[in-house]
Coordinates of C-alpha atoms in Angstrom, one line a residue:
Chain A
M1 CA 28.7 -63.7 -38.7
S2 CA 25.2 -64.0 -40.8
V3 CA 26.2 -66.5 -43.0
D4 CA 27.5 -69.2 -40.2
R5 CA 23.9 -68.1 -38.1
L6 CA 22.3 -69.1 -41.1
I7 CA 24.2 -72.6 -41.3
E8 CA 23.3 -73.4 -37.7
R9 CA 19.7 -72.2 -38.6
I10 CA 19.5 -75.1 -41.4
R11 CA 21.3 -77.5 -38.9
D12 CA 19.3 -77.0 -35.6
F13 CA 15.9 -77.0 -37.6
A14 CA 17.2 -80.0 -39.9
N15 CA 15.9 -78.0 -42.4
P16 CA 16.9 -75.6 -45.8
T17 CA 13.5 -74.5 -46.5
V18 CA 13.2 -70.8 -46.4
A19 CA 9.5 -69.5 -47.2
G20 CA 9.0 -66.5 -49.2
L21 CA 6.5 -64.8 -48.9
D22 CA 4.4 -63.7 -51.4
P23 CA 1.3 -62.6 -51.7
R24 CA -1.6 -61.7 -54.0
M25 CA -4.6 -61.0 -53.7
E26 CA -5.3 -65.1 -55.5
Y27 CA -3.7 -66.0 -52.5
L28 CA -5.6 -64.9 -49.8
P29 CA -8.8 -66.8 -48.3
E30 CA -11.3 -64.8 -49.3
D31 CA -12.8 -64.1 -46.6
L32 CA -9.8 -63.0 -44.9
L33 CA -9.0 -60.3 -47.9
K34 CA -13.5 -59.4 -47.2
K35 CA -12.2 -58.7 -44.1
H36 CA -10.1 -55.6 -44.3
F37 CA -11.8 -54.2 -48.0
D38 CA -15.1 -54.1 -45.3
A39 CA -13.2 -51.8 -43.3
L40 CA -10.8 -50.1 -45.4
G41 CA -12.6 -50.6 -49.1
E42 CA -11.0 -51.6 -52.1
T43 CA -8.0 -50.0 -51.8
P44 CA -4.1 -50.7 -51.7
E45 CA -4.0 -49.7 -48.2
A46 CA -6.8 -52.4 -47.4
V47 CA -5.2 -55.0 -49.4
A48 CA -1.5 -53.8 -47.0
A49 CA -3.1 -54.4 -44.0
A50 CA -3.9 -58.3 -45.8
Y51 CA -0.7 -59.7 -46.9
L52 CA 0.4 -58.6 -43.4
E53 CA -2.5 -60.8 -41.3
F54 CA -1.3 -63.1 -43.9
N55 CA 1.9 -63.1 -43.3
K56 CA 2.0 -63.1 -39.5
G57 CA -0.5 -66.1 -40.1
I58 CA 2.7 -67.8 -41.6
L59 CA 4.5 -66.9 -39.7
D60 CA 3.4 -67.7 -36.3
A61 CA 2.7 -71.5 -38.3
L62 CA 6.4 -71.8 -39.7
Q63 CA 8.6 -70.2 -36.7
D64 CA 9.8 -74.2 -35.3
I65 CA 9.9 -75.6 -38.8
V66 CA 10.8 -73.3 -41.4
P67 CA 14.6 -71.4 -40.3
A68 CA 14.7 -69.1 -43.0
V69 CA 12.1 -66.9 -44.7
K70 CA 11.3 -64.3 -48.2
P71 CA 9.2 -61.2 -48.5
Q72 CA 10.0 -60.4 -52.5
C73 CA 9.5 -56.6 -52.0
A74 CA 7.4 -56.3 -55.9
F75 CA 4.4 -57.2 -54.1
Y76 CA 4.4 -55.2 -51.5
E77 CA 6.1 -52.3 -54.2
A78 CA 2.8 -52.7 -56.7
L79 CA 1.0 -51.3 -53.4
G80 CA 2.7 -48.1 -52.9
P81 CA 4.0 -46.4 -49.7
A82 CA 1.5 -49.2 -48.2
G83 CA 3.1 -52.3 -49.1
M84 CA 6.0 -50.7 -48.8
E85 CA 5.0 -50.2 -44.2
T86 CA 3.6 -54.0 -44.8
F87 CA 6.6 -55.3 -46.0
R88 CA 8.4 -53.2 -43.4
Q89 CA 6.2 -55.0 -40.9
T90 CA 6.4 -57.9 -42.2
L91 CA 10.7 -58.2 -42.1
L92 CA 10.6 -57.0 -38.3
Y93 CA 8.0 -60.1 -37.7
A94 CA 10.4 -61.8 -38.7
A95 CA 13.0 -61.2 -37.1
E96 CA 10.9 -60.8 -34.1
L97 CA 10.4 -65.0 -33.9
G98 CA 13.6 -65.0 -34.6
Y99 CA 14.1 -66.4 -38.7
Y100 CA 16.6 -65.4 -40.8
V101 CA 15.4 -62.5 -43.3
I102 CA 16.2 -61.5 -47.3
A103 CA 15.1 -59.6 -48.5
D104 CA 14.9 -60.1 -52.4
A105 CA 14.3 -57.2 -54.0
K106 CA 17.1 -57.2 -56.1
R107 CA 18.9 -54.0 -56.3
G108 CA 21.5 -52.5 -58.2
D109 CA 23.0 -49.3 -59.1
I110 CA 25.9 -47.3 -59.7
G111 CA 27.8 -47.1 -56.6
S112 CA 26.5 -44.0 -55.4
T113 CA 23.3 -44.7 -55.8
A114 CA 24.3 -47.9 -54.8
R115 CA 25.2 -47.0 -51.1
A116 CA 21.2 -45.5 -50.4
Y117 CA 19.4 -49.1 -51.5
S118 CA 22.1 -50.6 -49.0
E119 CA 21.3 -48.1 -46.1
A120 CA 17.4 -49.0 -47.1
F121 CA 18.3 -52.9 -46.8
L122 CA 21.7 -54.3 -44.7
G123 CA 23.0 -50.7 -43.6
T124 CA 21.6 -47.6 -41.8
L125 CA 20.8 -44.7 -42.8
A126 CA 21.9 -41.7 -40.6
I127 CA 18.7 -38.6 -39.8
G128 CA 20.9 -36.7 -37.9
S129 CA 21.9 -38.3 -35.0
A130 CA 19.4 -40.8 -35.3
A131 CA 19.6 -44.4 -37.3
Y132 CA 17.2 -46.0 -39.5
T133 CA 17.3 -49.2 -41.9
A134 CA 14.3 -49.3 -43.7
F135 CA 13.7 -52.5 -44.3
P136 CA 16.1 -54.7 -41.9
C137 CA 17.0 -57.6 -43.2
D138 CA 19.5 -60.9 -42.2
A139 CA 20.1 -61.1 -47.1
L140 CA 19.6 -59.3 -49.4
T141 CA 19.3 -60.1 -53.2
V142 CA 21.9 -58.1 -56.1
N143 CA 21.5 -57.5 -59.6
P144 CA 25.6 -57.9 -60.8
Y145 CA 24.7 -56.4 -63.7
L146 CA 26.0 -53.1 -62.8
G147 CA 29.2 -54.6 -62.4
S148 CA 31.8 -54.6 -59.1
D149 CA 31.2 -50.8 -57.6
N150 CA 27.8 -51.8 -56.8
L151 CA 27.9 -54.8 -55.3
K152 CA 31.2 -52.9 -53.0
E153 CA 28.8 -50.8 -51.1
F154 CA 26.6 -53.2 -50.4
L155 CA 29.3 -55.2 -48.8
K156 CA 31.2 -52.6 -46.9
D157 CA 27.7 -53.5 -44.8
C158 CA 27.8 -56.8 -44.9
D159 CA 31.1 -56.3 -42.7
E160 CA 29.4 -53.4 -41.0
Y161 CA 27.3 -55.2 -39.9
G162 CA 26.7 -58.8 -40.3
K163 CA 24.9 -58.8 -43.4
M164 CA 24.7 -61.2 -46.7
V165 CA 24.1 -60.5 -49.9
F166 CA 22.8 -63.1 -52.6
V167 CA 23.8 -61.8 -56.3
L168 CA 21.8 -63.2 -59.2
C169 CA 24.0 -66.0 -60.8
K170 CA 22.1 -67.9 -62.3
T171 CA 18.3 -67.7 -61.7
S172 CA 15.0 -70.0 -62.5
N173 CA 12.7 -68.3 -65.0
P174 CA 13.6 -69.9 -68.8
S175 CA 14.6 -66.6 -70.1
S176 CA 17.7 -67.0 -68.1
I177 CA 19.3 -68.3 -71.0
D178 CA 19.2 -64.7 -73.1
V179 CA 22.1 -63.2 -71.1
Q180 CA 23.4 -65.4 -67.9
E181 CA 24.0 -68.6 -70.6
M182 CA 26.1 -66.0 -72.9
M183 CA 29.9 -66.9 -73.5
A184 CA 32.4 -65.3 -72.2
G185 CA 35.4 -66.3 -73.5
H186 CA 35.1 -70.2 -73.2
R187 CA 32.3 -69.8 -70.4
P188 CA 29.3 -68.5 -69.2
L189 CA 28.1 -64.9 -67.9
Y190 CA 26.6 -66.2 -64.6
K191 CA 29.7 -68.6 -64.4
V192 CA 32.1 -65.6 -64.5
V193 CA 29.4 -64.1 -61.6
A194 CA 30.2 -66.6 -60.1
E195 CA 34.0 -66.4 -59.9
Q196 CA 32.8 -61.9 -59.5
A197 CA 31.6 -63.5 -55.8
D198 CA 33.0 -66.0 -54.9
R199 CA 36.3 -64.0 -55.2
A200 CA 34.7 -60.5 -52.7
G201 CA 33.9 -63.1 -51.1
A202 CA 37.5 -65.1 -50.4
K203 CA 38.6 -62.8 -47.4
R204 CA 35.5 -62.9 -45.9
R205 CA 34.6 -67.1 -45.1
G206 CA 33.8 -67.5 -42.3
A207 CA 33.4 -70.7 -39.4
Y208 CA 32.1 -73.3 -41.7
G209 CA 34.1 -71.9 -44.9
Y210 CA 31.1 -70.2 -46.6
S211 CA 31.0 -66.5 -47.2
P212 CA 28.6 -63.4 -46.3
V213 CA 28.9 -63.1 -50.5
G214 CA 26.0 -66.1 -52.0
V215 CA 24.9 -66.7 -55.3
V216 CA 21.4 -67.4 -57.0
A217 CA 21.6 -69.9 -58.4
G218 CA 17.4 -71.8 -59.5
A219 CA 16.7 -75.5 -58.8
T220 CA 14.7 -75.1 -62.6
H221 CA 18.8 -76.0 -64.0
P222 CA 19.8 -78.7 -61.9
A223 CA 23.2 -79.4 -64.3
Q224 CA 24.4 -75.5 -64.0
L225 CA 24.1 -76.3 -60.2
R226 CA 26.0 -79.1 -60.0
A227 CA 28.6 -76.9 -61.9
L228 CA 29.0 -74.4 -59.7
R229 CA 28.1 -76.0 -56.7
E230 CA 32.2 -78.3 -57.8
E231 CA 34.1 -75.1 -58.5
F232 CA 32.9 -73.0 -56.1
P233 CA 33.3 -75.0 -52.8
H234 CA 32.6 -72.0 -50.6
L235 CA 29.6 -70.2 -52.5
F236 CA 26.4 -70.5 -50.5
F237 CA 23.5 -70.8 -52.7
L238 CA 20.2 -69.2 -53.0
V239 CA 18.3 -72.1 -54.6
P240 CA 14.7 -70.4 -56.0
G241 CA 12.8 -73.0 -58.5
Y242 CA 11.5 -75.6 -56.6
G243 CA 8.1 -76.5 -56.2
A244 CA 5.9 -74.7 -58.4
Q245 CA 8.4 -73.8 -61.2
G246 CA 8.9 -76.8 -61.7
G247 CA 12.0 -77.9 -59.6
D248 CA 12.0 -81.0 -57.3
V249 CA 14.1 -82.8 -54.1
F250 CA 16.2 -84.4 -56.9
D251 CA 17.1 -81.9 -58.8
I252 CA 19.1 -79.4 -55.9
L253 CA 20.6 -82.5 -53.9
D254 CA 24.5 -81.8 -55.3
A255 CA 23.6 -77.6 -54.4
F256 CA 24.8 -79.7 -50.5
D257 CA 28.5 -80.3 -49.8
R258 CA 28.8 -83.4 -47.6
H259 CA 27.9 -81.6 -44.3
G260 CA 24.3 -80.7 -46.2
R261 CA 25.7 -77.5 -46.1
G262 CA 26.2 -74.4 -48.5
A263 CA 22.0 -74.1 -49.7
V264 CA 19.0 -72.6 -48.6
I265 CA 15.5 -73.8 -50.9
N266 CA 13.1 -71.1 -51.8
N267 CA 9.6 -72.5 -51.9
S268 CA 6.6 -69.5 -52.0
R269 CA 3.3 -71.2 -53.4
G270 CA 3.9 -74.3 -52.0
I271 CA 3.8 -73.1 -49.4
I272 CA 1.6 -70.0 -49.1
C273 CA -0.8 -71.4 -51.4
A274 CA -1.3 -75.0 -50.1
W275 CA -4.7 -74.2 -48.5
Q276 CA -6.2 -73.6 -51.4
K277 CA -5.0 -77.8 -52.9
A278 CA -5.8 -78.8 -49.3
K279 CA -9.1 -76.9 -49.4
T280 CA -9.4 -75.9 -46.0
G281 CA -9.6 -72.1 -45.2
D282 CA -6.5 -72.4 -42.6
Y283 CA -4.2 -71.3 -44.3
A284 CA -1.7 -71.7 -42.1
A285 CA -2.4 -75.2 -41.2
A286 CA -1.8 -76.1 -44.4
A287 CA 1.3 -73.9 -45.1
R288 CA 2.7 -75.2 -41.6
K289 CA 2.1 -78.4 -43.1
A290 CA 3.2 -78.4 -46.5
A291 CA 6.3 -76.6 -44.8
A292 CA 6.2 -80.0 -42.9
A293 CA 6.3 -82.2 -45.8
M294 CA 9.3 -80.3 -47.5
R295 CA 11.2 -80.5 -45.2
D296 CA 10.5 -84.1 -44.8
R297 CA 10.9 -84.9 -48.1
I298 CA 14.6 -83.2 -48.3
R299 CA 16.0 -84.5 -44.8
K300 CA 15.4 -88.2 -46.9
H301 CA 18.4 -87.2 -48.6
V302 CA 20.5 -84.9 -46.9
Q303 CA 21.6 -85.0 -43.7
F304 CA 22.1 -81.2 -41.8
F305 CA 25.5 -81.3 -39.7
Chain B
M1 CA 3.1 -43.0 -78.2
S2 CA 5.2 -42.4 -75.2
V3 CA 8.8 -41.8 -76.7
D4 CA 6.9 -40.3 -79.1
R5 CA 5.9 -37.4 -76.7
L6 CA 9.2 -37.1 -75.7
I7 CA 10.8 -36.5 -78.8
E8 CA 8.3 -34.1 -78.9
R9 CA 8.6 -32.7 -75.8
I10 CA 12.9 -32.5 -76.6
R11 CA 11.9 -30.9 -79.6
D12 CA 9.7 -28.2 -78.3
F13 CA 11.9 -27.3 -75.4
A14 CA 15.3 -27.6 -77.3
N15 CA 16.5 -29.4 -74.7
P16 CA 17.4 -33.0 -74.5
T17 CA 17.7 -32.4 -70.9
V18 CA 15.7 -34.7 -67.7
A19 CA 16.9 -33.5 -64.8
G20 CA 17.2 -36.0 -61.7
L21 CA 15.4 -35.5 -59.0
D22 CA 18.3 -37.6 -56.5
P23 CA 17.6 -35.8 -52.5
R24 CA 19.8 -36.0 -50.3
M25 CA 19.8 -34.8 -46.6
E26 CA 23.8 -33.0 -47.6
Y27 CA 22.0 -31.4 -51.3
L28 CA 19.3 -29.8 -49.4
P29 CA 19.5 -26.2 -48.0
E30 CA 20.2 -26.6 -44.5
D31 CA 17.0 -24.1 -43.1
L32 CA 14.8 -26.4 -45.3
L33 CA 15.8 -30.0 -43.5
K34 CA 15.7 -27.5 -40.0
K35 CA 11.6 -27.1 -40.6
H36 CA 11.3 -30.2 -40.9
F37 CA 13.3 -31.4 -38.0
D38 CA 12.1 -29.0 -35.9
A39 CA 7.9 -30.1 -36.8
L40 CA 8.3 -33.9 -37.3
G41 CA 11.7 -34.3 -35.2
E42 CA 15.0 -36.5 -36.9
T43 CA 12.7 -39.3 -38.3
P44 CA 12.4 -40.4 -42.4
E45 CA 9.4 -38.8 -42.0
A46 CA 10.5 -34.9 -41.7
V47 CA 13.6 -35.8 -44.2
A48 CA 10.4 -37.6 -46.4
A49 CA 8.4 -33.5 -45.9
A50 CA 11.5 -32.0 -46.2
Y51 CA 12.3 -33.8 -50.0
L52 CA 8.6 -33.5 -51.1
E53 CA 9.2 -29.9 -50.4
F54 CA 12.5 -30.0 -52.4
N55 CA 11.7 -31.3 -55.1
K56 CA 8.0 -29.4 -55.5
G57 CA 10.7 -25.9 -56.3
I58 CA 13.1 -27.8 -58.1
L59 CA 9.9 -28.9 -60.1
D60 CA 8.1 -25.5 -60.6
A61 CA 11.4 -24.2 -61.5
L62 CA 12.2 -25.9 -63.6
Q63 CA 8.8 -26.8 -66.2
D64 CA 9.8 -24.0 -68.9
I65 CA 12.9 -25.7 -69.3
V66 CA 13.3 -29.4 -68.9
P67 CA 11.2 -31.6 -70.4
A68 CA 11.7 -34.5 -68.2
V69 CA 12.8 -35.8 -64.8
K70 CA 13.9 -38.5 -63.6
P71 CA 13.6 -39.5 -59.4
Q72 CA 15.8 -42.4 -58.1
C73 CA 14.3 -44.2 -56.1
A74 CA 17.0 -46.0 -54.1
F75 CA 17.1 -42.5 -52.5
Y76 CA 13.5 -42.4 -51.5
E77 CA 13.3 -45.9 -50.8
A78 CA 15.9 -45.6 -47.7
L79 CA 13.3 -43.2 -45.5
G80 CA 11.4 -46.3 -45.9
P81 CA 7.5 -46.1 -46.8
A82 CA 7.3 -41.9 -45.8
G83 CA 10.0 -42.4 -48.7
M84 CA 8.3 -43.8 -50.7
E85 CA 5.0 -41.8 -50.3
T86 CA 7.2 -38.8 -51.5
F87 CA 8.8 -41.2 -54.6
R88 CA 4.7 -41.5 -55.1
Q89 CA 3.5 -37.8 -54.8
T90 CA 7.0 -36.8 -56.6
L91 CA 5.9 -38.6 -59.5
L92 CA 1.6 -37.3 -59.5
Y93 CA 3.0 -33.7 -59.3
A94 CA 5.5 -33.9 -61.7
A95 CA 3.3 -35.3 -63.8
E96 CA 0.9 -32.7 -62.7
L97 CA 3.7 -30.3 -64.5
G98 CA 3.2 -32.0 -67.8
Y99 CA 7.1 -33.3 -67.7
Y100 CA 7.7 -36.8 -69.0
V101 CA 8.3 -38.9 -66.5
I102 CA 11.1 -41.2 -65.5
A103 CA 11.2 -43.1 -63.1
D104 CA 14.8 -44.5 -62.0
A105 CA 14.2 -47.6 -60.4
K106 CA 16.5 -50.9 -62.6
R107 CA 14.3 -53.3 -61.7
G108 CA 14.2 -56.7 -62.1
D109 CA 12.8 -60.4 -61.8
I110 CA 10.9 -63.1 -63.3
G111 CA 8.1 -63.1 -65.2
S112 CA 5.8 -63.5 -62.0
T113 CA 7.0 -61.2 -59.9
A114 CA 8.3 -58.5 -62.3
R115 CA 4.7 -58.3 -63.8
A116 CA 3.6 -56.6 -60.0
Y117 CA 6.7 -54.6 -60.8
S118 CA 6.0 -54.0 -63.7
E119 CA 2.1 -53.1 -62.3
A120 CA 4.0 -51.0 -59.7
F121 CA 5.7 -48.8 -61.9
L122 CA 3.8 -49.0 -65.8
G123 CA 0.5 -50.7 -65.4
T124 CA -2.1 -51.3 -62.8
L125 CA -3.0 -53.5 -59.8
A126 CA -7.1 -53.7 -59.9
I127 CA -7.9 -53.8 -56.7
G128 CA -11.4 -55.6 -56.3
S129 CA -13.3 -53.2 -59.1
A130 CA -10.1 -50.6 -58.3
A131 CA -7.5 -50.4 -60.2
Y132 CA -4.2 -48.6 -58.6
T133 CA -0.5 -48.0 -60.3
A134 CA 1.8 -47.2 -57.5
F135 CA 4.3 -45.3 -58.5
P136 CA 2.5 -43.7 -61.7
C137 CA 5.8 -42.7 -64.5
D138 CA 5.5 -42.4 -68.2
A139 CA 9.1 -44.7 -68.8
L140 CA 11.0 -47.1 -66.1
T141 CA 14.6 -48.2 -66.3
V142 CA 14.6 -52.0 -66.4
N143 CA 17.4 -54.8 -65.5
P144 CA 18.1 -57.3 -68.0
Y145 CA 20.0 -60.1 -66.3
L146 CA 17.1 -62.0 -66.0
G147 CA 15.6 -61.9 -69.2
S148 CA 13.5 -61.0 -72.1
D149 CA 10.6 -63.2 -69.8
N150 CA 11.5 -59.7 -67.6
L151 CA 11.4 -57.5 -70.1
K152 CA 8.2 -58.9 -71.8
E153 CA 5.5 -58.1 -68.9
F154 CA 7.4 -54.7 -68.8
L155 CA 5.9 -54.3 -72.5
K156 CA 2.4 -56.2 -72.1
D157 CA 2.0 -52.3 -70.1
C158 CA 4.2 -50.3 -72.8
D159 CA 1.7 -51.4 -75.5
E160 CA -1.2 -51.2 -73.3
Y161 CA -0.6 -47.7 -71.5
G162 CA 1.2 -46.2 -74.0
K163 CA 5.0 -45.8 -71.6
M164 CA 8.3 -47.4 -72.7
V165 CA 11.7 -48.6 -70.3
F166 CA 14.6 -48.6 -70.5
V167 CA 16.8 -51.3 -70.7
L168 CA 20.4 -51.0 -68.5
C169 CA 23.8 -51.8 -72.0
K170 CA 26.5 -49.3 -71.3
T171 CA 26.1 -47.3 -67.6
S172 CA 28.3 -45.1 -66.6
N173 CA 29.5 -46.0 -63.8
P174 CA 34.0 -47.0 -63.8
S175 CA 33.1 -50.8 -62.7
S176 CA 29.9 -51.3 -66.0
I177 CA 33.4 -52.9 -66.9
D178 CA 32.7 -55.9 -65.2
V179 CA 30.2 -57.4 -66.5
Q180 CA 28.8 -54.8 -69.5
E181 CA 32.9 -55.6 -71.5
M182 CA 32.7 -59.4 -71.0
M183 CA 32.9 -60.3 -74.5
A184 CA 30.5 -63.0 -75.9
G185 CA 31.7 -64.2 -78.6
H186 CA 32.8 -61.1 -80.8
R187 CA 31.1 -58.1 -79.4
P188 CA 31.0 -56.9 -75.7
L189 CA 27.8 -58.0 -73.2
Y190 CA 25.9 -54.7 -73.9
K191 CA 25.8 -55.0 -77.2
V192 CA 23.7 -58.2 -77.3
V193 CA 21.5 -56.4 -74.9
A194 CA 20.9 -53.3 -77.7
E195 CA 20.9 -55.7 -80.0
Q196 CA 17.6 -58.2 -77.4
A197 CA 16.1 -54.0 -76.8
D198 CA 16.2 -53.1 -80.5
R199 CA 14.4 -57.0 -81.5
A200 CA 11.6 -56.2 -78.7
G201 CA 11.3 -52.4 -80.2
A202 CA 11.5 -53.4 -83.9
K203 CA 8.0 -53.7 -84.2
R204 CA 7.2 -50.8 -81.8
R205 CA 7.9 -48.0 -83.2
G206 CA 7.0 -45.1 -83.6
A207 CA 6.3 -41.2 -85.8
Y208 CA 10.0 -41.1 -85.5
G209 CA 11.3 -44.4 -86.3
Y210 CA 11.9 -44.9 -82.5
S211 CA 10.8 -47.7 -80.1
P212 CA 9.3 -47.5 -76.5
V213 CA 12.0 -49.7 -76.1
G214 CA 14.8 -47.6 -74.9
V215 CA 18.4 -48.5 -73.6
V216 CA 20.5 -46.7 -70.6
A217 CA 23.8 -45.4 -72.7
G218 CA 26.0 -43.6 -69.8
A219 CA 28.0 -40.0 -71.0
T220 CA 31.2 -41.8 -69.1
H221 CA 31.6 -44.5 -72.7
P222 CA 31.3 -41.4 -75.5
A223 CA 33.7 -44.6 -78.0
Q224 CA 30.2 -46.7 -76.9
L225 CA 28.0 -44.5 -76.9
R226 CA 28.7 -43.4 -80.7
A227 CA 28.8 -47.2 -81.4
L228 CA 25.6 -47.9 -80.6
R229 CA 24.0 -44.2 -82.6
E230 CA 26.2 -45.8 -85.7
E231 CA 24.7 -49.5 -85.4
F232 CA 21.6 -48.4 -83.7
P233 CA 19.3 -46.4 -85.3
H234 CA 15.8 -47.1 -83.7
L235 CA 17.6 -47.5 -79.8
F236 CA 16.5 -44.1 -77.8
F237 CA 19.2 -43.4 -74.8
L238 CA 19.0 -42.0 -72.1
V239 CA 22.0 -41.0 -71.1
P240 CA 23.7 -40.8 -67.8
G241 CA 26.7 -39.6 -66.5
Y242 CA 26.8 -35.7 -68.5
G243 CA 28.4 -33.6 -65.2
A244 CA 29.0 -34.6 -61.8
Q245 CA 30.2 -37.8 -63.4
G246 CA 32.7 -36.9 -65.6
G247 CA 30.8 -36.5 -68.6
D248 CA 31.0 -33.0 -71.2
V249 CA 28.6 -31.9 -73.6
F250 CA 30.9 -33.3 -76.0
D251 CA 31.0 -36.3 -74.9
I252 CA 27.2 -36.6 -75.3
L253 CA 27.0 -35.1 -79.3
D254 CA 27.5 -38.7 -81.6
A255 CA 24.1 -39.5 -79.6
F256 CA 21.7 -37.7 -81.4
D257 CA 21.0 -38.3 -85.3
R258 CA 20.9 -35.5 -87.8
H259 CA 18.0 -34.3 -86.4
G260 CA 18.7 -34.1 -83.0
R261 CA 17.0 -37.2 -82.0
G262 CA 17.3 -40.2 -80.1
A263 CA 18.4 -39.4 -76.5
V264 CA 18.0 -37.8 -73.4
I265 CA 20.7 -37.0 -71.2
N266 CA 20.3 -36.8 -67.5
N267 CA 21.7 -33.7 -65.1
S268 CA 21.7 -34.6 -61.5
R269 CA 23.0 -33.0 -58.6
G270 CA 24.6 -30.5 -61.2
I271 CA 21.2 -29.2 -61.4
I272 CA 19.6 -30.0 -58.1
C273 CA 22.8 -28.7 -56.4
A274 CA 23.8 -25.9 -58.0
W275 CA 22.7 -23.2 -55.0
Q276 CA 25.9 -24.9 -53.7
K277 CA 28.4 -24.1 -55.9
A278 CA 26.3 -20.5 -55.9
K279 CA 26.5 -20.1 -53.2
T280 CA 23.2 -18.9 -52.5
G281 CA 20.3 -20.5 -50.2
D282 CA 18.0 -19.9 -53.3
Y283 CA 18.2 -23.5 -54.4
A284 CA 15.4 -23.1 -56.7
A285 CA 16.4 -20.0 -58.7
A286 CA 20.2 -22.1 -59.0
A287 CA 18.6 -24.9 -60.2
R288 CA 17.1 -23.3 -63.1
K289 CA 19.5 -21.5 -64.2
A290 CA 21.9 -24.6 -64.5
A291 CA 19.3 -26.4 -66.4
A292 CA 19.3 -22.4 -68.5
A293 CA 22.5 -23.3 -69.0
M294 CA 22.9 -26.8 -69.8
R295 CA 20.3 -26.6 -72.3
D296 CA 22.1 -22.8 -73.6
R297 CA 25.7 -25.2 -74.5
I298 CA 24.0 -28.5 -75.7
R299 CA 22.3 -25.8 -78.3
K300 CA 25.2 -24.2 -79.2
H301 CA 26.7 -27.7 -80.4
V302 CA 23.0 -29.5 -81.1
Q303 CA 19.2 -28.0 -83.3
F304 CA 15.9 -30.1 -82.7
F305 CA 13.4 -30.2 -84.6

């Protein structure tokens, strides 16, 4: 089961980090971008080629340090079809290297349309006698606003293909209070969403008690993260907001259970932009060093069984 | 301003219909699909080429009947990069024919990532000295769960490029009750979302009093649609759920103000699959007939000034 594989990789690496592959032109060394501009002009194709080279460099450098990666779809989508090709190739290359791959696309729609999104990421689309998965991954982030018939479509493919979803619950951004903290009766909406995810996962729990229906809960809201951990011992967390967004190691400690299980901690800029702070052109080596430092920092406080 | 252009096209066509371009293989005449399979094999590229031909046929046939179209991103995404190329070409071709183009992608993310989505659909991404818009459209559907810093990024481009958003409010699916009808204090969440959209639109209203911050409100929930119309006279509605999902003309009448303004009514399967009911291979002619019939049916009850 997908969530068990994630837990075991975190244990084997003694590292709960997921490296966010969120490329932007300004995050790439100038000469890398220039090389592709020289070859293909100032085109989305050139940037897409540069992103892919950049991502592969990062993926090669982190493969024995970081158990999981999370490409953020938006940055690829902004480059159109060429960017989506790079998104696809990034997912495939990461899987080839053994990474647990989380596609961060935050999809959600009415049932019949959610089916198409689920086929794009988790399941397969039948094309004649062939089967095609556009953006293959182990897990997908999903938006809860459309309700259970949206989630159901993704869960079908979780069950059939051994995949996982992370439902947006309490996101890392400041304005997550606007909707997610609306009081629904005596509890904030994000807890209602967590309850719905917990219920959907109840019959799907794996060897470690966690279900493949996880939630997103930001490191920038440590009190909410703690409250969620206490109330929902079977919910696995994807925790964004560590590093550049302000979350520190002490903000995420309560995300784990006493076996060091229950959460993956995302860091994007802190890893892929480490070369800028280190003032080196070797972005891959800088990413490796930053990822190792993050791992070691967390290891001081959490043990992974 | 984008919302004014939409209102004027609805008035000029005396038709508030938006044709949903939601292709699936089973919606296409077999010989059309086969032609592309013969040329390109059972591949996503073949299906993407078939979708584009199908869409162009529909767009050509409806151009003097229907003022707006709404391609649903999911069905293109399921075909990967080739599908996204068809999505892009569909948006461009629709714009070329003068349609008001609504991209239905329901995007939403934290601020910096929402920026990338907004650049992909509404704004532009600077690539060296060039500017690129991956999936150009007049309006985009947006998910409210992430809160105002998500919306803000899209609104920047609405202001700068004269675009529009439709925020998901009360969607047409049965399980829209799960989250959207949670009681937040004394009002359901979808009304809180409508309020937030109304507030964001207050300083942005156009010549007809409507703002470019619209909301999605389903024909399948006529009571809620009516309540929203009464409470929010400046909110423009994108109304899905007419036709195959069960909404009838009497369910949508209250979406309009007394000038016949305030709403576009989506119909997807009822138009693009009309050839199946009509038992004809001429899908474009059947779509045209179905779209004209829908227009005439609405015209009996609503006048457009």
